[in-house]
PDB file of C-alpha atoms in Angstrom:
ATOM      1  CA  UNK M   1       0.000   0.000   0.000  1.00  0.00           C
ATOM      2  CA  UNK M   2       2.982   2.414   0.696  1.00  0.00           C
ATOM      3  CA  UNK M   3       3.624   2.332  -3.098  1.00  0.00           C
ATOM      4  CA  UNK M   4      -0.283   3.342  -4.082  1.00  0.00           C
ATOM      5  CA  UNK M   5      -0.271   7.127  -4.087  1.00  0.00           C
ATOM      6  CA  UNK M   6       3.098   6.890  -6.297  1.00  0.00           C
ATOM      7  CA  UNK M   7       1.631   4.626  -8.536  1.00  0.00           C
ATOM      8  CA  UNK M   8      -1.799   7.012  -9.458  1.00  0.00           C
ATOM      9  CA  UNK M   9       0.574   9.269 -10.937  1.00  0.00           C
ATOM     10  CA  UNK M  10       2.169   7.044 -13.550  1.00  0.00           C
ATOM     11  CA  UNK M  11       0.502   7.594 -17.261  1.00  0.00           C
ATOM     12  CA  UNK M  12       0.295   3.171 -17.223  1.00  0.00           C
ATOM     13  CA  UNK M  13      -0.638   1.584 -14.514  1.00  0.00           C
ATOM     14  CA  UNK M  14      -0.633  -2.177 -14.261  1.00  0.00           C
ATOM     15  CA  UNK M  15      -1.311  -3.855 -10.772  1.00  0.00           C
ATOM     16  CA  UNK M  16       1.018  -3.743  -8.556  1.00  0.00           C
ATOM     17  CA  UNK M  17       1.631  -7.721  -8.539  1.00  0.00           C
ATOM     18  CA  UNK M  18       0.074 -10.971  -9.895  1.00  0.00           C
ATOM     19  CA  UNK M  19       0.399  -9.002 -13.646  1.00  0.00           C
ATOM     20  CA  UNK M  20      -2.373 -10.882 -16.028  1.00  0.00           C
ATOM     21  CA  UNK M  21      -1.768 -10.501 -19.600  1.00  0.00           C
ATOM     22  CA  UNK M  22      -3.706  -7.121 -19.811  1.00  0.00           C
ATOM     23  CA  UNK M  23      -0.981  -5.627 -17.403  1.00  0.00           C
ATOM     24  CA  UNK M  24       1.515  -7.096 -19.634  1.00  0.00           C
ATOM     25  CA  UNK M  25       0.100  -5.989 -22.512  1.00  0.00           C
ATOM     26  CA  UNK M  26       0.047  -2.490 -20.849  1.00  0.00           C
ATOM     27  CA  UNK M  27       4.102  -2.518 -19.775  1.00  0.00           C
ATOM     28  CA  UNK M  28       4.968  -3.849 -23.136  1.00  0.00           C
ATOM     29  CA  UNK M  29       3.208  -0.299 -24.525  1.00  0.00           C
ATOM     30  CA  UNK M  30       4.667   1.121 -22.435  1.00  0.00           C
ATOM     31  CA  UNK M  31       8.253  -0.266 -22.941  1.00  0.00           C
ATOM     32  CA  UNK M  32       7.501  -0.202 -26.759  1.00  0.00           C
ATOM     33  CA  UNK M  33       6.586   3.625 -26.458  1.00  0.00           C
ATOM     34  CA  UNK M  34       9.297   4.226 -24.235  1.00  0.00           C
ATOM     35  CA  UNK M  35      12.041   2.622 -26.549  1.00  0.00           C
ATOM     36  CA  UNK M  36      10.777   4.742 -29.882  1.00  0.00           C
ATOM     37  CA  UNK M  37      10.621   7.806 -27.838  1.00  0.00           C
ATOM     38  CA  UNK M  38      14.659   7.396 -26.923  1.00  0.00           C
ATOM     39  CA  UNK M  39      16.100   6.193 -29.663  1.00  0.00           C
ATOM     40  CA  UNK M  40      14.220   7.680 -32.799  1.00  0.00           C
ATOM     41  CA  UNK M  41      15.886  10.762 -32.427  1.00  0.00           C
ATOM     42  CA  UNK M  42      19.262   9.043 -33.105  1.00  0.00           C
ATOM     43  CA  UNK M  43      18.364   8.252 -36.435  1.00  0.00           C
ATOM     44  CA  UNK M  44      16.744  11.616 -37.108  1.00  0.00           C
ATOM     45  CA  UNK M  45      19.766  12.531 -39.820  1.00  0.00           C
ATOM     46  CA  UNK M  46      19.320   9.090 -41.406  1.00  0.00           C
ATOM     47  CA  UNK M  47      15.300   9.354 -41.702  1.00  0.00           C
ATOM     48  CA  UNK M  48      15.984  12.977 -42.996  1.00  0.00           C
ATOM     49  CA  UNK M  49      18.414  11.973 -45.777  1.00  0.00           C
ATOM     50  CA  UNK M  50      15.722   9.094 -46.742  1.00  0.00           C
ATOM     51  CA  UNK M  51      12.848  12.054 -46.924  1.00  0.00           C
ATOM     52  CA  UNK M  52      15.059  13.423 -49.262  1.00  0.00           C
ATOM     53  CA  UNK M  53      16.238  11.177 -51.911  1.00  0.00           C
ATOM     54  CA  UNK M  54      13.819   8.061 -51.264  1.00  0.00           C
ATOM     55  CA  UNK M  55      11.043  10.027 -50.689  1.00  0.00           C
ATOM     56  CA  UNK M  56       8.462   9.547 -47.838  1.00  0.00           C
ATOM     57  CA  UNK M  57       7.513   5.663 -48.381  1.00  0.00           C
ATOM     58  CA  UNK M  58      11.145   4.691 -47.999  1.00  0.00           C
ATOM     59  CA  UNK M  59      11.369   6.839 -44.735  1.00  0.00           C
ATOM     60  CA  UNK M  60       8.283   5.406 -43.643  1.00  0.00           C
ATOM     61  CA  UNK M  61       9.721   2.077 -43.985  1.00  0.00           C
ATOM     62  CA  UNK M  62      13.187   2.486 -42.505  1.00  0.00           C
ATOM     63  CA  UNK M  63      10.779   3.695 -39.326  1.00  0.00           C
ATOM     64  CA  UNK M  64       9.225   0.379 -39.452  1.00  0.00           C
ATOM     65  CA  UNK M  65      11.692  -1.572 -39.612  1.00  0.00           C
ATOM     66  CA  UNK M  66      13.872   0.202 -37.165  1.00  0.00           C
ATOM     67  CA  UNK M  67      11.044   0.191 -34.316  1.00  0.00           C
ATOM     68  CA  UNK M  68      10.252  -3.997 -34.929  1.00  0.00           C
ATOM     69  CA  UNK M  69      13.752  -4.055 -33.568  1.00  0.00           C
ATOM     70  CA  UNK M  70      13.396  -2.401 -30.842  1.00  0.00           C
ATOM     71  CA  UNK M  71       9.640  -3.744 -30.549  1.00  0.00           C
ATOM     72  CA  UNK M  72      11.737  -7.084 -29.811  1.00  0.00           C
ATOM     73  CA  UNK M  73      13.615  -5.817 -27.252  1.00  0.00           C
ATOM     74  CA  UNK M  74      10.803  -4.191 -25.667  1.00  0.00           C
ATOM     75  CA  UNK M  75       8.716  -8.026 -25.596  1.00  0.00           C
ATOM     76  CA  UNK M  76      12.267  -9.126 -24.107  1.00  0.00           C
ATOM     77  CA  UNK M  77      12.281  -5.707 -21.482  1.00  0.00           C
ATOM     78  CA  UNK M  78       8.486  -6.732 -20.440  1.00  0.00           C
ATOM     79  CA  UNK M  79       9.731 -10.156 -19.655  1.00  0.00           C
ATOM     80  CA  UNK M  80      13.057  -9.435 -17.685  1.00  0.00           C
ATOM     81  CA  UNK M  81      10.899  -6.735 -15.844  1.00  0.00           C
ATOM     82  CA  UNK M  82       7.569  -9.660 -15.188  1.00  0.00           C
ATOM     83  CA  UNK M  83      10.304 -11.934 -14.063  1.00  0.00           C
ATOM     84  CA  UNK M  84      12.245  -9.333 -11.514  1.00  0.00           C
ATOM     85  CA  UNK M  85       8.419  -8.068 -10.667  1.00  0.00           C
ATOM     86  CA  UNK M  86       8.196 -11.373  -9.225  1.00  0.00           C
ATOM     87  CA  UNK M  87      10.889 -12.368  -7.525  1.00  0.00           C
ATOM     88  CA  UNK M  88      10.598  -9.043  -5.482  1.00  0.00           C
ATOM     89  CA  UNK M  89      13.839  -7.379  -7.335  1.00  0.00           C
ATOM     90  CA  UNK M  90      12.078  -4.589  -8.272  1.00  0.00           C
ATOM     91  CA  UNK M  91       9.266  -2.539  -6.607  1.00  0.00           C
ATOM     92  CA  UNK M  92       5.858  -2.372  -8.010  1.00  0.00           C
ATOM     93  CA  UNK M  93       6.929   1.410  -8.930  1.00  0.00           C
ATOM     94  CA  UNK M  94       9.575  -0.308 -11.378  1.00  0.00           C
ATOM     95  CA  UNK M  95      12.406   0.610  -9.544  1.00  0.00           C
ATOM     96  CA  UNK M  96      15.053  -1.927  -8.497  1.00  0.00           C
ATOM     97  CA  UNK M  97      14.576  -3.039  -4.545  1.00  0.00           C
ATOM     98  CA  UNK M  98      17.848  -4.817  -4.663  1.00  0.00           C
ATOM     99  CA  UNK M  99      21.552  -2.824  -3.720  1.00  0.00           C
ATOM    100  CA  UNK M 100      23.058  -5.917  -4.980  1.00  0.00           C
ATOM    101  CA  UNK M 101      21.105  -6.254  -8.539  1.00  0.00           C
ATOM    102  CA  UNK M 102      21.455  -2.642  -8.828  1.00  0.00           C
ATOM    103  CA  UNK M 103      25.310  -2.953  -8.271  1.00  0.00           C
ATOM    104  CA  UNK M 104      25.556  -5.752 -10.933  1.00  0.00           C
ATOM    105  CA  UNK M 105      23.196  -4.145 -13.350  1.00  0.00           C
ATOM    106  CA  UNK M 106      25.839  -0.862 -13.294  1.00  0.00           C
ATOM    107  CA  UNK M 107      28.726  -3.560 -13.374  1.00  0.00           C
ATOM    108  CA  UNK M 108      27.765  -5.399 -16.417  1.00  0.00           C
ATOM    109  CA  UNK M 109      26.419  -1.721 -17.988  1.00  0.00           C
ATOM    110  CA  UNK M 110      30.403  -0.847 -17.546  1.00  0.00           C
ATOM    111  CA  UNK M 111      31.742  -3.370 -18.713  1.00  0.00           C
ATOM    112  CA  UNK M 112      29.901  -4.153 -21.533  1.00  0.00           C
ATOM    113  CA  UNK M 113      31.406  -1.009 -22.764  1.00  0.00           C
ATOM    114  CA  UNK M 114      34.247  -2.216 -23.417  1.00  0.00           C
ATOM    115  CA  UNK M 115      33.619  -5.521 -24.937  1.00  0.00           C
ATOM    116  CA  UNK M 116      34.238  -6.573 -28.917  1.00  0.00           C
ATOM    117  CA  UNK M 117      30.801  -6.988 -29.276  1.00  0.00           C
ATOM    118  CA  UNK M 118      29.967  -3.289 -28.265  1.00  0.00           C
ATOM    119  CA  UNK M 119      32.735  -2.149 -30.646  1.00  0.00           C
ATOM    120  CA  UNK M 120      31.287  -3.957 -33.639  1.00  0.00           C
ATOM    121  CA  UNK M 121      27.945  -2.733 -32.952  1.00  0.00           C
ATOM    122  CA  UNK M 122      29.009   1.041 -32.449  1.00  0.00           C
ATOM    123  CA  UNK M 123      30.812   1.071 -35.732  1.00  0.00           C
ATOM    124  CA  UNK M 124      27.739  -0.137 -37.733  1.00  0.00           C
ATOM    125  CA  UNK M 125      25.210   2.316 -35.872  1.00  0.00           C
ATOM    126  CA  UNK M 126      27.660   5.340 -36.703  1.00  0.00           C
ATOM    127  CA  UNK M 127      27.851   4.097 -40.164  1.00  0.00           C
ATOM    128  CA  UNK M 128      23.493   3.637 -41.539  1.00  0.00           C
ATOM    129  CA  UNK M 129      24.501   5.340 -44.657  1.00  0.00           C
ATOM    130  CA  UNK M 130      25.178   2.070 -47.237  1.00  0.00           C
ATOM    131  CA  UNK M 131      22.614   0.645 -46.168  1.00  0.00           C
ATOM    132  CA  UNK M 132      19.782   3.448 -46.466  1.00  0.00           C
ATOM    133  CA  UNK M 133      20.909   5.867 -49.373  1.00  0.00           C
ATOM    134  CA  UNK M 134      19.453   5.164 -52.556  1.00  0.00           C
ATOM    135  CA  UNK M 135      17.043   2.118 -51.273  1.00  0.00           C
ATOM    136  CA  UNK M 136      15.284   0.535 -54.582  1.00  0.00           C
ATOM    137  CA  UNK M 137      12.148   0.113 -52.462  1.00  0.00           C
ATOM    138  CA  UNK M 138      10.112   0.677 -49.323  1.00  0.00           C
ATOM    139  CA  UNK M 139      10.593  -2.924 -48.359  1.00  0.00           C
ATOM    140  CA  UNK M 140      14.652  -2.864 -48.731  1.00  0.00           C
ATOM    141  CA  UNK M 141      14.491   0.321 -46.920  1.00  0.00           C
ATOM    142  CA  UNK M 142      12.539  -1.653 -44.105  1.00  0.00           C
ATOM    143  CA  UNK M 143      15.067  -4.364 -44.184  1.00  0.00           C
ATOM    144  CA  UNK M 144      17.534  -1.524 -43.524  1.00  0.00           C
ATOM    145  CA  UNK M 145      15.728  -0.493 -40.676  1.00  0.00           C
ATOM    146  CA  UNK M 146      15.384  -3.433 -39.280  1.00  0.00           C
ATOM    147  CA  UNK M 147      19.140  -4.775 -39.725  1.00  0.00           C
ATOM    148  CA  UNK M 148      20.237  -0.551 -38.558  1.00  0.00           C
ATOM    149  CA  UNK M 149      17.903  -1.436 -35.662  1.00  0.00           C
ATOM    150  CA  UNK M 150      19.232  -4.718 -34.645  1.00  0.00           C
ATOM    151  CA  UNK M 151      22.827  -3.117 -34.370  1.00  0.00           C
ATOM    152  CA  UNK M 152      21.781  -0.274 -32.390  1.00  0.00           C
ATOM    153  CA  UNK M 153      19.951  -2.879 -29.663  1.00  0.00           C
ATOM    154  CA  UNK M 154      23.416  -4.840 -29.900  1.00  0.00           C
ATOM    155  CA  UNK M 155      24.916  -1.306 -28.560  1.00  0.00           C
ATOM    156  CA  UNK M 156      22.199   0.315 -26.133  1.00  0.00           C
ATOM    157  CA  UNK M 157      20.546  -3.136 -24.799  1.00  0.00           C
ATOM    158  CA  UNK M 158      22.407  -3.100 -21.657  1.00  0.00           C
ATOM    159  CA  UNK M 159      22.329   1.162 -21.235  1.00  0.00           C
ATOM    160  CA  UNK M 160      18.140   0.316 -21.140  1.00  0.00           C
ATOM    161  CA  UNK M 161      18.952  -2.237 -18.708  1.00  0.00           C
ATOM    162  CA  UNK M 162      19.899   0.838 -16.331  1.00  0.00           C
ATOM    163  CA  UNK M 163      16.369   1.784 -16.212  1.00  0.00           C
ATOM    164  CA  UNK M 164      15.651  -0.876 -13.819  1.00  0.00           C
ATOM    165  CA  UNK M 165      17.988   1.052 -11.086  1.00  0.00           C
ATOM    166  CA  UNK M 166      17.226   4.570 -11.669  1.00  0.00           C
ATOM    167  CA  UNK M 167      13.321   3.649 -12.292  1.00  0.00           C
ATOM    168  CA  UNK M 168      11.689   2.421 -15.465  1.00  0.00           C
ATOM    169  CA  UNK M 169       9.529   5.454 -15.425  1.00  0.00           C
ATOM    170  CA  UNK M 170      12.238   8.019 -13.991  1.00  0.00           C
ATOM    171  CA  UNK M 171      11.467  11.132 -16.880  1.00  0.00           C
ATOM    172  CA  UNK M 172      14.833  12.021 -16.029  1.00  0.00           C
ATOM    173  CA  UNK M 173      17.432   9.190 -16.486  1.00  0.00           C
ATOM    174  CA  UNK M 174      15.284   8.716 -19.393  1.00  0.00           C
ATOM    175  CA  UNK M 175      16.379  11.941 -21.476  1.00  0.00           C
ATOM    176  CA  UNK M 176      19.572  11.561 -19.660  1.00  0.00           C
ATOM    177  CA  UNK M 177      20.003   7.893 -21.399  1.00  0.00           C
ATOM    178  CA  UNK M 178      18.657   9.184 -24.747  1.00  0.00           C
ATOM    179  CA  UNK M 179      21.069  12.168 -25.048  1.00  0.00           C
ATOM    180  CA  UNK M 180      23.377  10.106 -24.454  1.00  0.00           C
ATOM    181  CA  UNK M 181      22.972   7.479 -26.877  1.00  0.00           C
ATOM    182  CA  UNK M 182      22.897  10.284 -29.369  1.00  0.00           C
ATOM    183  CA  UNK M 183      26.161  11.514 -28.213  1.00  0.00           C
ATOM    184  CA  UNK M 184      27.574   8.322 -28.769  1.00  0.00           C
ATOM    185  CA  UNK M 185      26.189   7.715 -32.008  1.00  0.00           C
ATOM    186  CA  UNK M 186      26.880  10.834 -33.578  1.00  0.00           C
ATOM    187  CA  UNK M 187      29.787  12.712 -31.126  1.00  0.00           C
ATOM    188  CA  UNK M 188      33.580  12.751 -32.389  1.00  0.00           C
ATOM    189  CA  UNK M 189      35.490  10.244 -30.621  1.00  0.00           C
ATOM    190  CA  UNK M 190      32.806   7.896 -29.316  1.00  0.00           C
ATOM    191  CA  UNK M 191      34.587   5.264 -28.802  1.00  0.00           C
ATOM    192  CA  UNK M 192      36.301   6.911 -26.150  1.00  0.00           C
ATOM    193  CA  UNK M 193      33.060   8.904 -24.871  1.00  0.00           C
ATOM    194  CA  UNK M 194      32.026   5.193 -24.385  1.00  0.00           C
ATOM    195  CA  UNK M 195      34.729   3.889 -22.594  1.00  0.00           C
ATOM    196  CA  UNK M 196      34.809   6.741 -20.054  1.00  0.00           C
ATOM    197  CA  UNK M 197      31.415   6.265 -19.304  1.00  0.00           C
ATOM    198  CA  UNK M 198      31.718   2.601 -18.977  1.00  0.00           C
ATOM    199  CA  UNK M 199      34.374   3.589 -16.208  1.00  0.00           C
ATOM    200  CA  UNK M 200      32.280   5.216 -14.596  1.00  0.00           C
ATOM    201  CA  UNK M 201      29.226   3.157 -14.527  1.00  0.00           C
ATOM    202  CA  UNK M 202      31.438   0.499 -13.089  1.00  0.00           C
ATOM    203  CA  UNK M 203      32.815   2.871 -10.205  1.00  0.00           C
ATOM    204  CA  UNK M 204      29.563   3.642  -9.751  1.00  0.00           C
ATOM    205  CA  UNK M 205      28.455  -0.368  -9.174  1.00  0.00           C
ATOM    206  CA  UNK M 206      31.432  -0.354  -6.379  1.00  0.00           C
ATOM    207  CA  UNK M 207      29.944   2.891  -5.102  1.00  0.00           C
ATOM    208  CA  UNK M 208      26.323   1.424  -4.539  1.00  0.00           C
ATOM    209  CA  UNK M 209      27.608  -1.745  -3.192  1.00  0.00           C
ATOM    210  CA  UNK M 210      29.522  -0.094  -0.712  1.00  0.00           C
ATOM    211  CA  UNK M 211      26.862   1.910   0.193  1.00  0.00           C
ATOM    212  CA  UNK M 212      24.520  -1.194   0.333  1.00  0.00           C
ATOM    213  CA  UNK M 213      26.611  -2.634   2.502  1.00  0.00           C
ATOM    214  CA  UNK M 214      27.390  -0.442   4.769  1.00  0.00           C
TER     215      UNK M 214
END
Protein backbone atom coordinates (compact mmCIF):
# COMPACT_ATOMS: atom_id res chain seq x y z
CA UNK A 1 0.00 0.00 0.00
CA UNK A 2 2.98 2.41 0.70
CA UNK A 3 3.62 2.33 -3.10
CA UNK A 4 -0.28 3.34 -4.08
CA UNK A 5 -0.27 7.13 -4.09
CA UNK A 6 3.10 6.89 -6.30
CA UNK A 7 1.63 4.63 -8.54
CA UNK A 8 -1.80 7.01 -9.46
CA UNK A 9 0.57 9.27 -10.94
CA UNK A 10 2.17 7.04 -13.55
CA UNK A 11 0.50 7.59 -17.26
CA UNK A 12 0.30 3.17 -17.22
CA UNK A 13 -0.64 1.58 -14.51
CA UNK A 14 -0.63 -2.18 -14.26
CA UNK A 15 -1.31 -3.85 -10.77
CA UNK A 16 1.02 -3.74 -8.56
CA UNK A 17 1.63 -7.72 -8.54
CA UNK A 18 0.07 -10.97 -9.90
CA UNK A 19 0.40 -9.00 -13.65
CA UNK A 20 -2.37 -10.88 -16.03
CA UNK A 21 -1.77 -10.50 -19.60
CA UNK A 22 -3.71 -7.12 -19.81
CA UNK A 23 -0.98 -5.63 -17.40
CA UNK A 24 1.51 -7.10 -19.63
CA UNK A 25 0.10 -5.99 -22.51
CA UNK A 26 0.05 -2.49 -20.85
CA UNK A 27 4.10 -2.52 -19.77
CA UNK A 28 4.97 -3.85 -23.14
CA UNK A 29 3.21 -0.30 -24.53
CA UNK A 30 4.67 1.12 -22.43
CA UNK A 31 8.25 -0.27 -22.94
CA UNK A 32 7.50 -0.20 -26.76
CA UNK A 33 6.59 3.62 -26.46
CA UNK A 34 9.30 4.23 -24.24
CA UNK A 35 12.04 2.62 -26.55
CA UNK A 36 10.78 4.74 -29.88
CA UNK A 37 10.62 7.81 -27.84
CA UNK A 38 14.66 7.40 -26.92
CA UNK A 39 16.10 6.19 -29.66
CA UNK A 40 14.22 7.68 -32.80
CA UNK A 41 15.89 10.76 -32.43
CA UNK A 42 19.26 9.04 -33.11
CA UNK A 43 18.36 8.25 -36.44
CA UNK A 44 16.74 11.62 -37.11
CA UNK A 45 19.77 12.53 -39.82
CA UNK A 46 19.32 9.09 -41.41
CA UNK A 47 15.30 9.35 -41.70
CA UNK A 48 15.98 12.98 -43.00
CA UNK A 49 18.41 11.97 -45.78
CA UNK A 50 15.72 9.09 -46.74
CA UNK A 51 12.85 12.05 -46.92
CA UNK A 52 15.06 13.42 -49.26
CA UNK A 53 16.24 11.18 -51.91
CA UNK A 54 13.82 8.06 -51.26
CA UNK A 55 11.04 10.03 -50.69
CA UNK A 56 8.46 9.55 -47.84
CA UNK A 57 7.51 5.66 -48.38
CA UNK A 58 11.15 4.69 -48.00
CA UNK A 59 11.37 6.84 -44.74
CA UNK A 60 8.28 5.41 -43.64
CA UNK A 61 9.72 2.08 -43.99
CA UNK A 62 13.19 2.49 -42.51
CA UNK A 63 10.78 3.69 -39.33
CA UNK A 64 9.22 0.38 -39.45
CA UNK A 65 11.69 -1.57 -39.61
CA UNK A 66 13.87 0.20 -37.17
CA UNK A 67 11.04 0.19 -34.32
CA UNK A 68 10.25 -4.00 -34.93
CA UNK A 69 13.75 -4.05 -33.57
CA UNK A 70 13.40 -2.40 -30.84
CA UNK A 71 9.64 -3.74 -30.55
CA UNK A 72 11.74 -7.08 -29.81
CA UNK A 73 13.61 -5.82 -27.25
CA UNK A 74 10.80 -4.19 -25.67
CA UNK A 75 8.72 -8.03 -25.60
CA UNK A 76 12.27 -9.13 -24.11
CA UNK A 77 12.28 -5.71 -21.48
CA UNK A 78 8.49 -6.73 -20.44
CA UNK A 79 9.73 -10.16 -19.65
CA UNK A 80 13.06 -9.43 -17.68
CA UNK A 81 10.90 -6.73 -15.84
CA UNK A 82 7.57 -9.66 -15.19
CA UNK A 83 10.30 -11.93 -14.06
CA UNK A 84 12.24 -9.33 -11.51
CA UNK A 85 8.42 -8.07 -10.67
CA UNK A 86 8.20 -11.37 -9.22
CA UNK A 87 10.89 -12.37 -7.52
CA UNK A 88 10.60 -9.04 -5.48
CA UNK A 89 13.84 -7.38 -7.34
CA UNK A 90 12.08 -4.59 -8.27
CA UNK A 91 9.27 -2.54 -6.61
CA UNK A 92 5.86 -2.37 -8.01
CA UNK A 93 6.93 1.41 -8.93
CA UNK A 94 9.57 -0.31 -11.38
CA UNK A 95 12.41 0.61 -9.54
CA UNK A 96 15.05 -1.93 -8.50
CA UNK A 97 14.58 -3.04 -4.54
CA UNK A 98 17.85 -4.82 -4.66
CA UNK A 99 21.55 -2.82 -3.72
CA UNK A 100 23.06 -5.92 -4.98
CA UNK A 101 21.10 -6.25 -8.54
CA UNK A 102 21.45 -2.64 -8.83
CA UNK A 103 25.31 -2.95 -8.27
CA UNK A 104 25.56 -5.75 -10.93
CA UNK A 105 23.20 -4.15 -13.35
CA UNK A 106 25.84 -0.86 -13.29
CA UNK A 107 28.73 -3.56 -13.37
CA UNK A 108 27.76 -5.40 -16.42
CA UNK A 109 26.42 -1.72 -17.99
CA UNK A 110 30.40 -0.85 -17.55
CA UNK A 111 31.74 -3.37 -18.71
CA UNK A 112 29.90 -4.15 -21.53
CA UNK A 113 31.41 -1.01 -22.76
CA UNK A 114 34.25 -2.22 -23.42
CA UNK A 115 33.62 -5.52 -24.94
CA UNK A 116 34.24 -6.57 -28.92
CA UNK A 117 30.80 -6.99 -29.28
CA UNK A 118 29.97 -3.29 -28.26
CA UNK A 119 32.74 -2.15 -30.65
CA UNK A 120 31.29 -3.96 -33.64
CA UNK A 121 27.95 -2.73 -32.95
CA UNK A 122 29.01 1.04 -32.45
CA UNK A 123 30.81 1.07 -35.73
CA UNK A 124 27.74 -0.14 -37.73
CA UNK A 125 25.21 2.32 -35.87
CA UNK A 126 27.66 5.34 -36.70
CA UNK A 127 27.85 4.10 -40.16
CA UNK A 128 23.49 3.64 -41.54
CA UNK A 129 24.50 5.34 -44.66
CA UNK A 130 25.18 2.07 -47.24
CA UNK A 131 22.61 0.65 -46.17
CA UNK A 132 19.78 3.45 -46.47
CA UNK A 133 20.91 5.87 -49.37
CA UNK A 134 19.45 5.16 -52.56
CA UNK A 135 17.04 2.12 -51.27
CA UNK A 136 15.28 0.53 -54.58
CA UNK A 137 12.15 0.11 -52.46
CA UNK A 138 10.11 0.68 -49.32
CA UNK A 139 10.59 -2.92 -48.36
CA UNK A 140 14.65 -2.86 -48.73
CA UNK A 141 14.49 0.32 -46.92
CA UNK A 142 12.54 -1.65 -44.11
CA UNK A 143 15.07 -4.36 -44.18
CA UNK A 144 17.53 -1.52 -43.52
CA UNK A 145 15.73 -0.49 -40.68
CA UNK A 146 15.38 -3.43 -39.28
CA UNK A 147 19.14 -4.77 -39.73
CA UNK A 148 20.24 -0.55 -38.56
CA UNK A 149 17.90 -1.44 -35.66
CA UNK A 150 19.23 -4.72 -34.64
CA UNK A 151 22.83 -3.12 -34.37
CA UNK A 152 21.78 -0.27 -32.39
CA UNK A 153 19.95 -2.88 -29.66
CA UNK A 154 23.42 -4.84 -29.90
CA UNK A 155 24.92 -1.31 -28.56
CA UNK A 156 22.20 0.32 -26.13
CA UNK A 157 20.55 -3.14 -24.80
CA UNK A 158 22.41 -3.10 -21.66
CA UNK A 159 22.33 1.16 -21.23
CA UNK A 160 18.14 0.32 -21.14
CA UNK A 161 18.95 -2.24 -18.71
CA UNK A 162 19.90 0.84 -16.33
CA UNK A 163 16.37 1.78 -16.21
CA UNK A 164 15.65 -0.88 -13.82
CA UNK A 165 17.99 1.05 -11.09
CA UNK A 166 17.23 4.57 -11.67
CA UNK A 167 13.32 3.65 -12.29
CA UNK A 168 11.69 2.42 -15.47
CA UNK A 169 9.53 5.45 -15.42
CA UNK A 170 12.24 8.02 -13.99
CA UNK A 171 11.47 11.13 -16.88
CA UNK A 172 14.83 12.02 -16.03
CA UNK A 173 17.43 9.19 -16.49
CA UNK A 174 15.28 8.72 -19.39
CA UNK A 175 16.38 11.94 -21.48
CA UNK A 176 19.57 11.56 -19.66
CA UNK A 177 20.00 7.89 -21.40
CA UNK A 178 18.66 9.18 -24.75
CA UNK A 179 21.07 12.17 -25.05
CA UNK A 180 23.38 10.11 -24.45
CA UNK A 181 22.97 7.48 -26.88
CA UNK A 182 22.90 10.28 -29.37
CA UNK A 183 26.16 11.51 -28.21
CA UNK A 184 27.57 8.32 -28.77
CA UNK A 185 26.19 7.71 -32.01
CA UNK A 186 26.88 10.83 -33.58
CA UNK A 187 29.79 12.71 -31.13
CA UNK A 188 33.58 12.75 -32.39
CA UNK A 189 35.49 10.24 -30.62
CA UNK A 190 32.81 7.90 -29.32
CA UNK A 191 34.59 5.26 -28.80
CA UNK A 192 36.30 6.91 -26.15
CA UNK A 193 33.06 8.90 -24.87
CA UNK A 194 32.03 5.19 -24.39
CA UNK A 195 34.73 3.89 -22.59
CA UNK A 196 34.81 6.74 -20.05
CA UNK A 197 31.42 6.27 -19.30
CA UNK A 198 31.72 2.60 -18.98
CA UNK A 199 34.37 3.59 -16.21
CA UNK A 200 32.28 5.22 -14.60
CA UNK A 201 29.23 3.16 -14.53
CA UNK A 202 31.44 0.50 -13.09
CA UNK A 203 32.81 2.87 -10.20
CA UNK A 204 29.56 3.64 -9.75
CA UNK A 205 28.46 -0.37 -9.17
CA UNK A 206 31.43 -0.35 -6.38
CA UNK A 207 29.94 2.89 -5.10
CA UNK A 208 26.32 1.42 -4.54
CA UNK A 209 27.61 -1.75 -3.19
CA UNK A 210 29.52 -0.09 -0.71
CA UNK A 211 26.86 1.91 0.19
CA UNK A 212 24.52 -1.19 0.33
CA UNK A 213 26.61 -2.63 2.50
CA UNK A 214 27.39 -0.44 4.77
Amino acid sequence: MRHMDVGMDMWIMPQMMNWDVFDLGLVLLMWGVMMAAMMLPSVLPVILVLLRFGGSAHAAGFIAGYLAAWGGFSVVATLVHWALLEAALVSPMMKSASVPLSAVVLAVAGLFQFTPLKRVCLVRCRSPWGAVLNPSSATIAMRAGFRHGAFCVGCCWVLMALLFVAGVMNLLWIAIIAAYVIAEKWAPGAEWFSRAVGALLFVAAGVVFGVGAS
